[in-house]
Amino acid sequence: MIGGVAGQRGDRVPASDAFFLHVESAAAPHHVGGLIMIDTSRAAGPPTRERAVEQIREKLGELPRFRQRLSEPSRWRRPRWVPHEELDWSWHVREIDLSGPDGRPGGMAALHELVAELSAQLLPRDRPLWRIFVVTGVEEHVGAVINLVHHAVADGIGTVNLMLNLFDSPDLTAGMDGSAFPGRARRILGGVAGLAQLATDRRPKTRLPVSDTARRRFATLPLDLDSVRALARSRGARVTDLLLCGTAGAIQRVADCPLPSTLLVNVPLLAAEIRPGREGNVTAGVMVEVPLGAMPESDRLAAIVKATKRLRTGTRVIASRFVMTTLAGLMPPVLHAWFARAVYGGRFFGGTVSNMPGATWQATALREYPLITAYPIIPIAPGTPFVVGVLGWYGVFSLTVATDPAFVDDAERFVDEFQKVLDEL
């Protein structure tokens, strides 16, 4: 989530958020964001940087992290969020025109290249950790807004809420039922069981190839959300199961390297009650083993449905959250940094697959541009070569994939094969 109000000295960065500061490197930037597609056909003109700046200025009082930067860390104390007096608006908010020299729109391919380029750039820590890009010249009557914030500021749910907040839309979490999250006694019992399970979970036998740079490939795939849900029901599966199956099937068809027979995938799940205004990260990852061999996709899905049943007990999620927040909070930063780098990334899983809730209502960007859909932008974990993310947004199953070109050099082909997997099912 995002939010929070700074104290006089500044809020100390929680351990679960500082985790993503520690695992970041030049080869693995760790910002999250959204690619928001907007309809410009009914507006007087294309969206502008000036309009974005005006609306963000109006919202700054509700976005404390937009006005704060990190303090200098030490070996023994986590950094704080401290006021940043003067925002460099020319850096934080930019306008990019993808039109070609002939004035024709650059198309989705050009937009995908732009997102890949921006995803590879570190956010400097001497200023607030966010950027907004107003993009024109995408397609006729179609523009885009790209927002990026550091993972220490927001997780995927927080990024969705940030987009909605900026666009004068209701908070995603307002009115959500928190009763599904366990009470204290159940958390303790579940945490004990989960810690034992985490300790005995498998580790990858084979590491997938990665490069030593932050170069990325990026692509999107919009699908009808109701159709995806209907397909999942017809197969006795959940939408996340379909997402894992499509990912594994696409990898099997397009990967530019020999593959192991199975792959451990990191699946982030909600690990704490989400409330309006809650700051930081409220998800925790659990590992799912998916088959990568050549097989009928119905068989692959059946194996995944069986494997994901353990996710529904909640014990691993509780234990993972306990480690990320309570245990990590007791560690000095020097130890926490070592711990974060030791337990997160390619030594423990081969990639990340994330299914996030989005808005079920129509929203409007910059006051006059209806949102067509919104795609998640998710960082690739260190030492892994791919991430697949989905937002269920106003009837659209909005899928993105980011890949390391050492593993999959053609993300567009990846989403094409993902579609074929669903067609086969």
Short mmCIF file of C-alpha atoms in Angstrom, two decimals:
data_model
loop_
_atom_site.label_atom_id
_atom_site.label_comp_id
_atom_site.label_asym_id
_atom_site.label_seq_id
_atom_site.Cartn_x
_atom_site.Cartn_y
_atom_site.Cartn_z
CA MET A 1 0.00 0.00 0.00
CA ILE A 2 1.02 3.66 0.06
CA GLY A 3 0.43 6.62 2.31
CA GLY A 4 1.29 7.48 5.88
CA VAL A 5 1.91 10.82 7.54
CA ALA A 6 5.46 11.77 8.41
CA GLY A 7 6.35 12.59 11.98
CA GLN A 8 8.53 15.51 12.93
CA ARG A 9 11.71 13.46 12.50
CA GLY A 10 10.31 11.44 9.64
CA ASP A 11 8.95 7.93 9.66
CA ARG A 12 11.46 5.12 9.94
CA VAL A 13 11.26 2.92 6.83
CA PRO A 14 9.68 -0.38 7.95
CA ALA A 15 11.77 -3.52 7.54
CA SER A 16 9.36 -4.98 4.97
CA ASP A 17 9.83 -1.87 2.80
CA ALA A 18 13.57 -1.49 3.41
CA PHE A 19 13.89 -5.07 2.11
CA PHE A 20 13.40 -3.75 -1.43
CA LEU A 21 16.05 -1.07 -0.95
CA HIS A 22 18.54 -3.78 -0.01
CA VAL A 23 17.84 -6.11 -2.95
CA GLU A 24 18.00 -3.36 -5.55
CA SER A 25 21.05 -3.10 -7.80
CA ALA A 26 21.99 -1.51 -11.11
CA ALA A 27 21.00 -4.80 -12.79
CA ALA A 28 17.74 -5.10 -10.83
CA PRO A 29 15.94 -1.76 -10.33
CA HIS A 30 13.03 -2.15 -7.94
CA HIS A 31 10.28 0.24 -8.82
CA VAL A 32 6.68 -0.73 -9.45
CA GLY A 33 4.10 1.13 -11.44
CA GLY A 34 1.26 1.24 -13.85
CA LEU A 35 0.84 1.72 -17.57
CA ILE A 36 -2.49 3.48 -17.92
CA MET A 37 -4.11 3.51 -21.36
CA ILE A 38 -6.45 6.46 -21.92
CA ASP A 39 -9.07 7.37 -24.52
CA THR A 40 -8.37 10.80 -26.00
CA SER A 41 -11.13 10.76 -28.63
CA ARG A 42 -13.62 12.87 -26.69
CA ALA A 43 -11.20 15.42 -25.25
CA ALA A 44 -10.29 18.81 -26.67
CA GLY A 45 -6.71 17.66 -27.17
CA PRO A 46 -4.06 15.17 -26.05
CA PRO A 47 -3.01 14.98 -22.39
CA THR A 48 -0.23 17.34 -21.35
CA ARG A 49 2.50 17.44 -18.76
CA GLU A 50 1.12 20.74 -17.44
CA ARG A 51 -2.23 19.16 -16.67
CA ALA A 52 -0.55 16.25 -14.89
CA VAL A 53 1.58 18.61 -12.78
CA GLU A 54 -1.50 20.63 -11.85
CA GLN A 55 -3.40 17.57 -10.67
CA ILE A 56 -0.44 16.11 -8.76
CA ARG A 57 0.14 19.45 -7.00
CA GLU A 58 -3.47 19.37 -5.82
CA LYS A 59 -2.95 15.85 -4.43
CA LEU A 60 0.42 16.36 -2.69
CA GLY A 61 -1.24 16.70 0.70
CA GLU A 62 -2.55 13.15 0.35
CA LEU A 63 0.75 11.75 -0.99
CA PRO A 64 3.41 12.27 1.69
CA ARG A 65 5.99 10.05 0.01
CA PHE A 66 5.78 12.29 -3.06
CA ARG A 67 7.19 15.06 -0.83
CA GLN A 68 9.80 12.98 0.98
CA ARG A 69 13.14 11.35 0.26
CA LEU A 70 15.23 8.83 2.13
CA SER A 71 17.64 10.01 4.80
CA GLU A 72 21.21 8.79 4.76
CA PRO A 73 21.23 5.20 6.09
CA SER A 74 23.71 3.84 8.59
CA ARG A 75 24.95 0.36 9.41
CA TRP A 76 22.76 0.24 12.51
CA ARG A 77 19.61 2.23 11.73
CA ARG A 78 17.19 2.04 8.86
CA PRO A 79 16.68 5.29 6.92
CA ARG A 80 13.79 7.64 7.55
CA TRP A 81 11.43 9.43 5.21
CA VAL A 82 12.41 13.09 5.52
CA PRO A 83 10.94 16.22 3.86
CA HIS A 84 12.28 17.20 0.46
CA GLU A 85 11.68 20.92 0.18
CA GLU A 86 11.85 21.59 -3.55
CA LEU A 87 10.49 19.11 -6.07
CA ASP A 88 12.17 19.08 -9.48
CA TRP A 89 8.96 18.97 -11.48
CA SER A 90 10.84 18.84 -14.78
CA TRP A 91 12.34 15.51 -13.70
CA HIS A 92 9.38 14.01 -11.81
CA VAL A 93 6.82 14.68 -14.55
CA ARG A 94 7.77 14.38 -18.21
CA GLU A 95 5.93 14.34 -21.52
CA ILE A 96 6.99 11.94 -24.30
CA ASP A 97 5.66 11.86 -27.86
CA LEU A 98 6.02 8.49 -29.60
CA SER A 99 4.97 9.79 -33.01
CA GLY A 100 7.35 9.08 -35.87
CA PRO A 101 8.99 11.71 -38.10
CA ASP A 102 5.98 11.48 -40.40
CA GLY A 103 3.61 12.25 -37.53
CA ARG A 104 2.12 8.77 -37.42
CA PRO A 105 1.57 7.16 -33.99
CA GLY A 106 4.41 4.96 -32.79
CA GLY A 107 2.06 2.15 -31.77
CA MET A 108 2.08 -0.27 -28.86
CA ALA A 109 5.50 -1.63 -29.83
CA ALA A 110 7.04 1.80 -29.26
CA LEU A 111 5.18 2.12 -25.95
CA HIS A 112 6.47 -1.29 -24.84
CA GLU A 113 10.02 -0.24 -25.69
CA LEU A 114 9.58 2.93 -23.64
CA VAL A 115 8.34 1.01 -20.59
CA ALA A 116 11.26 -1.41 -20.90
CA GLU A 117 13.69 1.51 -21.07
CA LEU A 118 12.18 3.28 -18.05
CA SER A 119 12.06 0.04 -16.05
CA ALA A 120 15.82 -0.30 -16.44
CA GLN A 121 16.59 3.09 -14.88
CA LEU A 122 17.25 3.38 -11.16
CA LEU A 123 15.33 6.01 -9.22
CA PRO A 124 17.96 8.17 -7.46
CA ARG A 125 17.61 8.13 -3.68
CA ASP A 126 18.48 11.80 -3.15
CA ARG A 127 14.96 12.83 -4.20
CA PRO A 128 11.40 11.48 -3.80
CA LEU A 129 11.15 8.03 -5.38
CA TRP A 130 8.52 8.58 -8.06
CA ARG A 131 8.10 9.64 -11.67
CA ILE A 132 5.13 10.23 -14.00
CA PHE A 133 5.29 10.15 -17.81
CA VAL A 134 2.52 11.55 -19.99
CA VAL A 135 2.75 9.73 -23.33
CA THR A 136 1.20 10.91 -26.59
CA GLY A 137 1.43 9.51 -30.10
CA VAL A 138 0.66 5.93 -29.07
CA GLU A 139 -2.26 5.19 -31.39
CA GLU A 140 -5.03 7.28 -32.90
CA HIS A 141 -7.15 8.60 -30.02
CA VAL A 142 -5.07 6.62 -27.51
CA GLY A 143 -2.54 8.01 -25.05
CA ALA A 144 -0.90 6.67 -21.92
CA VAL A 145 0.27 7.67 -18.46
CA ILE A 146 3.15 5.77 -16.87
CA ASN A 147 3.66 6.07 -13.13
CA LEU A 148 6.67 4.62 -11.34
CA VAL A 149 7.34 4.49 -7.59
CA HIS A 150 9.98 2.59 -5.68
CA HIS A 151 8.91 -0.74 -4.19
CA ALA A 152 9.88 0.68 -0.78
CA VAL A 153 7.05 3.19 -1.20
CA ALA A 154 4.33 0.95 -2.58
CA ASP A 155 3.58 -2.62 -3.52
CA GLY A 156 1.30 -3.58 -6.38
CA ILE A 157 -1.89 -2.81 -4.45
CA GLY A 158 -0.46 0.53 -3.40
CA THR A 159 0.38 1.40 -6.97
CA VAL A 160 -3.21 0.73 -8.02
CA ASN A 161 -4.43 2.99 -5.24
CA LEU A 162 -1.94 5.67 -6.25
CA MET A 163 -3.34 5.70 -9.77
CA LEU A 164 -6.89 5.91 -8.48
CA ASN A 165 -5.99 8.69 -6.03
CA LEU A 166 -4.39 10.77 -8.75
CA PHE A 167 -7.47 10.33 -10.91
CA ASP A 168 -10.04 11.37 -8.27
CA SER A 169 -11.38 7.81 -8.09
CA PRO A 170 -12.58 5.92 -4.97
CA ASP A 171 -9.92 4.16 -2.92
CA LEU A 172 -9.56 0.54 -4.01
CA THR A 173 -9.48 -0.69 -0.41
CA ALA A 174 -12.37 1.36 0.96
CA GLY A 175 -15.01 -1.00 2.23
CA MET A 176 -12.94 -4.13 1.66
CA ASP A 177 -13.69 -6.93 4.07
CA GLY A 178 -10.74 -7.64 6.34
CA SER A 179 -12.46 -10.53 8.12
CA ALA A 180 -10.72 -13.05 5.85
CA PHE A 181 -7.40 -12.30 7.54
CA PRO A 182 -6.62 -14.45 10.59
CA GLY A 183 -6.68 -13.23 14.18
CA ARG A 184 -3.64 -13.20 16.46
CA ALA A 185 -3.98 -16.76 17.77
CA ARG A 186 -4.42 -18.19 14.29
CA ARG A 187 -1.48 -16.13 13.04
CA ILE A 188 0.76 -17.58 15.73
CA LEU A 189 -0.28 -21.18 15.05
CA GLY A 190 -0.17 -20.68 11.30
CA GLY A 191 3.19 -18.96 11.53
CA VAL A 192 4.75 -21.87 13.41
CA ALA A 193 3.44 -24.36 10.84
CA GLY A 194 4.42 -22.08 7.99
CA LEU A 195 7.98 -21.62 9.21
CA ALA A 196 8.40 -25.40 9.24
CA GLN A 197 7.00 -25.57 5.71
CA LEU A 198 9.26 -22.79 4.45
CA ALA A 199 12.27 -24.55 5.93
CA THR A 200 11.51 -27.71 3.96
CA ASP A 201 10.47 -26.07 0.67
CA ARG A 202 12.55 -27.04 -2.33
CA ARG A 203 15.17 -24.85 -3.93
CA PRO A 204 15.69 -24.59 -7.70
CA LYS A 205 18.00 -27.25 -9.07
CA THR A 206 18.74 -25.19 -12.17
CA ARG A 207 19.18 -21.43 -12.51
CA LEU A 208 17.69 -19.76 -15.56
CA PRO A 209 20.02 -17.52 -17.60
CA VAL A 210 20.21 -13.84 -16.70
CA SER A 211 22.33 -10.97 -17.99
CA ASP A 212 24.37 -8.59 -15.86
CA THR A 213 22.43 -5.51 -17.00
CA ALA A 214 18.94 -4.13 -16.43
CA ARG A 215 17.95 -4.45 -20.11
CA ARG A 216 14.37 -5.63 -20.41
CA ARG A 217 11.77 -6.69 -22.92
CA PHE A 218 8.16 -5.72 -22.17
CA ALA A 219 4.78 -6.59 -23.66
CA THR A 220 1.09 -6.42 -22.80
CA LEU A 221 -1.95 -8.60 -23.47
CA PRO A 222 -5.55 -7.47 -22.82
CA LEU A 223 -8.09 -10.28 -22.37
CA ASP A 224 -11.75 -10.30 -21.41
CA LEU A 225 -11.84 -10.83 -17.64
CA ASP A 226 -15.21 -12.60 -17.58
CA SER A 227 -13.99 -15.05 -20.23
CA VAL A 228 -10.86 -15.82 -18.22
CA ARG A 229 -12.92 -16.40 -15.08
CA ALA A 230 -15.35 -18.64 -16.97
CA LEU A 231 -12.45 -20.69 -18.36
CA ALA A 232 -11.01 -21.11 -14.88
CA ARG A 233 -14.36 -22.29 -13.49
CA SER A 234 -14.84 -24.75 -16.34
CA ARG A 235 -11.46 -26.31 -15.52
CA GLY A 236 -11.98 -26.42 -11.75
CA ALA A 237 -9.17 -23.90 -11.37
CA ARG A 238 -8.63 -20.35 -10.17
CA VAL A 239 -7.55 -17.41 -12.25
CA THR A 240 -4.09 -17.53 -10.69
CA ASP A 241 -3.82 -21.18 -11.77
CA LEU A 242 -4.57 -20.15 -15.36
CA LEU A 243 -2.00 -17.38 -15.10
CA LEU A 244 0.64 -19.84 -13.93
CA CYS A 245 -0.29 -22.32 -16.65
CA GLY A 246 -0.16 -19.70 -19.38
CA THR A 247 3.21 -18.51 -18.10
CA ALA A 248 4.72 -22.00 -17.94
CA GLY A 249 3.34 -22.95 -21.34
CA ALA A 250 4.63 -19.75 -22.95
CA ILE A 251 8.08 -20.24 -21.39
CA GLN A 252 8.21 -23.80 -22.71
CA ARG A 253 7.50 -22.52 -26.22
CA VAL A 254 9.69 -19.41 -26.42
CA ALA A 255 12.62 -19.67 -24.00
CA ASP A 256 16.01 -19.27 -25.69
CA CYS A 257 17.72 -21.91 -23.52
CA PRO A 258 17.38 -25.49 -22.24
CA LEU A 259 14.75 -25.69 -19.50
CA PRO A 260 14.43 -27.76 -16.33
CA SER A 261 11.42 -30.06 -16.04
CA THR A 262 9.88 -27.88 -13.32
CA LEU A 263 10.24 -24.30 -12.16
CA LEU A 264 9.69 -22.69 -8.77
CA VAL A 265 7.68 -19.50 -9.19
CA ASN A 266 7.25 -16.73 -6.62
CA VAL A 267 3.55 -15.85 -6.23
CA PRO A 268 2.90 -12.72 -4.11
CA LEU A 269 -0.27 -12.96 -2.01
CA LEU A 270 -1.99 -10.56 0.36
CA ALA A 271 -0.53 -11.12 3.82
CA ALA A 272 -2.17 -8.37 5.87
CA GLU A 273 -5.47 -6.56 6.02
CA ILE A 274 -5.52 -3.71 3.53
CA ARG A 275 -7.03 -0.45 4.70
CA PRO A 276 -7.38 2.99 3.12
CA GLY A 277 -4.20 4.99 3.63
CA ARG A 278 -2.12 2.08 4.86
CA GLU A 279 1.50 2.46 3.82
CA GLY A 280 4.15 0.05 2.61
CA ASN A 281 4.01 -3.54 1.43
CA VAL A 282 1.21 -5.90 2.49
CA THR A 283 2.08 -8.89 0.31
CA ALA A 284 4.32 -11.88 0.85
CA GLY A 285 5.58 -14.43 -1.64
CA VAL A 286 5.01 -18.17 -1.64
CA MET A 287 6.62 -20.67 -3.99
CA VAL A 288 4.73 -22.84 -6.47
CA GLU A 289 6.36 -25.56 -8.55
CA VAL A 290 5.06 -25.58 -12.12
CA PRO A 291 5.85 -28.13 -14.87
CA LEU A 292 7.79 -26.82 -17.88
CA GLY A 293 7.95 -29.90 -20.07
CA ALA A 294 6.12 -30.35 -23.37
CA MET A 295 2.64 -31.68 -22.52
CA PRO A 296 -1.04 -31.01 -23.15
CA GLU A 297 -1.92 -27.73 -21.46
CA SER A 298 -4.82 -29.41 -19.68
CA ASP A 299 -2.32 -31.72 -17.97
CA ARG A 300 -0.11 -28.77 -17.05
CA LEU A 301 -3.08 -26.94 -15.54
CA ALA A 302 -4.16 -30.00 -13.55
CA ALA A 303 -0.69 -30.27 -12.04
CA ILE A 304 -0.69 -26.57 -11.16
CA VAL A 305 -4.15 -26.76 -9.54
CA LYS A 306 -2.82 -29.54 -7.33
CA ALA A 307 0.34 -27.58 -6.49
CA THR A 308 -1.49 -24.36 -5.59
CA LYS A 309 -3.78 -26.00 -3.06
CA ARG A 310 -1.12 -25.44 -0.44
CA LEU A 311 -1.38 -21.69 -1.01
CA ARG A 312 -4.92 -21.71 0.31
CA THR A 313 -3.99 -22.86 3.83
CA GLY A 314 -2.36 -19.48 4.43
CA THR A 315 0.39 -20.82 6.69
CA ARG A 316 3.27 -20.06 4.32
CA VAL A 317 1.93 -16.54 3.74
CA ILE A 318 1.69 -15.91 7.49
CA ALA A 319 5.21 -17.23 8.04
CA SER A 320 6.65 -15.25 5.16
CA ARG A 321 5.00 -12.07 6.47
CA PHE A 322 6.37 -12.78 9.96
CA VAL A 323 9.90 -13.12 8.60
CA MET A 324 9.60 -9.98 6.45
CA THR A 325 8.20 -7.77 9.22
CA THR A 326 8.86 -9.06 12.73
CA LEU A 327 12.13 -10.96 12.41
CA ALA A 328 13.60 -8.55 9.87
CA GLY A 329 12.59 -5.63 12.08
CA LEU A 330 14.91 -6.93 14.80
CA MET A 331 17.92 -6.96 12.48
CA PRO A 332 20.33 -4.04 12.15
CA PRO A 333 20.45 -2.77 8.55
CA VAL A 334 23.80 -4.39 7.78
CA LEU A 335 22.39 -7.81 8.74
CA HIS A 336 19.02 -7.11 7.13
CA ALA A 337 20.73 -6.22 3.85
CA TRP A 338 22.67 -9.49 3.88
CA PHE A 339 19.52 -11.42 4.77
CA ALA A 340 17.43 -9.80 2.01
CA ARG A 341 20.00 -10.56 -0.68
CA ALA A 342 20.47 -14.10 0.62
CA VAL A 343 16.80 -15.15 0.59
CA TYR A 344 15.31 -13.25 -2.36
CA GLY A 345 15.95 -14.00 -6.00
CA GLY A 346 17.31 -16.69 -8.26
CA ARG A 347 18.63 -18.94 -5.50
CA PHE A 348 15.07 -19.49 -4.30
CA PHE A 349 12.82 -19.12 -7.37
CA GLY A 350 12.98 -18.76 -11.12
CA GLY A 351 10.56 -15.87 -11.68
CA THR A 352 7.51 -14.05 -10.34
CA VAL A 353 3.83 -14.31 -11.30
CA SER A 354 1.46 -11.81 -9.68
CA ASN A 355 -2.33 -11.52 -9.90
CA MET A 356 -3.62 -8.25 -8.41
CA PRO A 357 -7.11 -6.81 -7.97
CA GLY A 358 -7.92 -3.60 -9.77
CA ALA A 359 -10.82 -1.19 -10.12
CA THR A 360 -14.19 -2.61 -11.12
CA TRP A 361 -15.50 0.82 -12.15
CA GLN A 362 -14.68 3.25 -14.92
CA ALA A 363 -12.12 5.87 -13.92
CA THR A 364 -11.02 9.08 -15.62
CA ALA A 365 -7.43 10.27 -15.99
CA LEU A 366 -6.48 13.94 -15.77
CA ARG A 367 -10.17 14.79 -15.38
CA GLU A 368 -11.29 14.17 -18.97
CA TYR A 369 -9.66 11.03 -20.38
CA PRO A 370 -11.53 7.76 -19.73
CA LEU A 371 -9.25 4.89 -18.77
CA ILE A 372 -9.24 2.06 -21.30
CA THR A 373 -7.32 -0.23 -18.96
CA ALA A 374 -4.27 -0.28 -16.71
CA TYR A 375 -1.32 -2.67 -16.86
CA PRO A 376 1.01 -3.43 -13.95
CA ILE A 377 4.73 -2.69 -14.14
CA ILE A 378 6.57 -5.07 -11.80
CA PRO A 379 10.32 -5.41 -11.21
CA ILE A 380 12.22 -8.55 -12.08
CA ALA A 381 13.68 -10.08 -8.92
CA PRO A 382 17.50 -10.27 -8.74
CA GLY A 383 18.93 -13.32 -10.44
CA THR A 384 15.66 -14.20 -12.19
CA PRO A 385 14.77 -13.51 -15.82
CA PHE A 386 11.03 -12.81 -15.91
CA VAL A 387 7.97 -11.42 -14.20
CA VAL A 388 4.35 -11.77 -15.29
CA GLY A 389 1.68 -9.57 -13.74
CA VAL A 390 -2.05 -9.10 -14.12
CA LEU A 391 -4.53 -6.45 -13.08
CA GLY A 392 -8.21 -7.25 -13.30
CA TRP A 393 -9.28 -3.77 -14.41
CA TYR A 394 -12.85 -2.79 -15.32
CA GLY A 395 -13.59 -6.03 -17.13
CA VAL A 396 -10.12 -6.47 -18.65
CA PHE A 397 -7.58 -9.12 -17.69
CA SER A 398 -4.61 -6.78 -18.21
CA LEU A 399 -1.45 -8.86 -18.46
CA THR A 400 2.16 -7.73 -18.74
CA VAL A 401 5.40 -9.61 -19.07
CA ALA A 402 8.92 -8.31 -18.55
CA THR A 403 11.84 -10.53 -19.50
CA ASP A 404 15.60 -10.54 -19.44
CA PRO A 405 16.64 -10.87 -23.11
CA ALA A 406 19.16 -13.54 -22.09
CA PHE A 407 16.14 -15.74 -21.33
CA VAL A 408 13.37 -14.53 -23.65
CA ASP A 409 14.36 -11.94 -26.22
CA ASP A 410 10.88 -11.51 -27.71
CA ALA A 411 8.25 -10.56 -25.14
CA GLU A 412 5.66 -10.03 -27.88
CA ARG A 413 6.00 -13.67 -28.87
CA PHE A 414 5.65 -14.63 -25.20
CA VAL A 415 2.21 -13.01 -24.91
CA ASP A 416 1.19 -14.53 -28.25
CA GLU A 417 2.01 -17.99 -26.92
CA PHE A 418 0.27 -17.21 -23.62
CA GLN A 419 -2.87 -16.51 -25.63
CA LYS A 420 -2.45 -19.82 -27.50
CA VAL A 421 -2.19 -21.71 -24.20
CA LEU A 422 -5.53 -20.29 -23.09
CA ASP A 423 -7.00 -21.07 -26.51
CA GLU A 424 -5.86 -24.69 -26.15
CA LEU A 425 -7.54 -24.90 -22.76
#
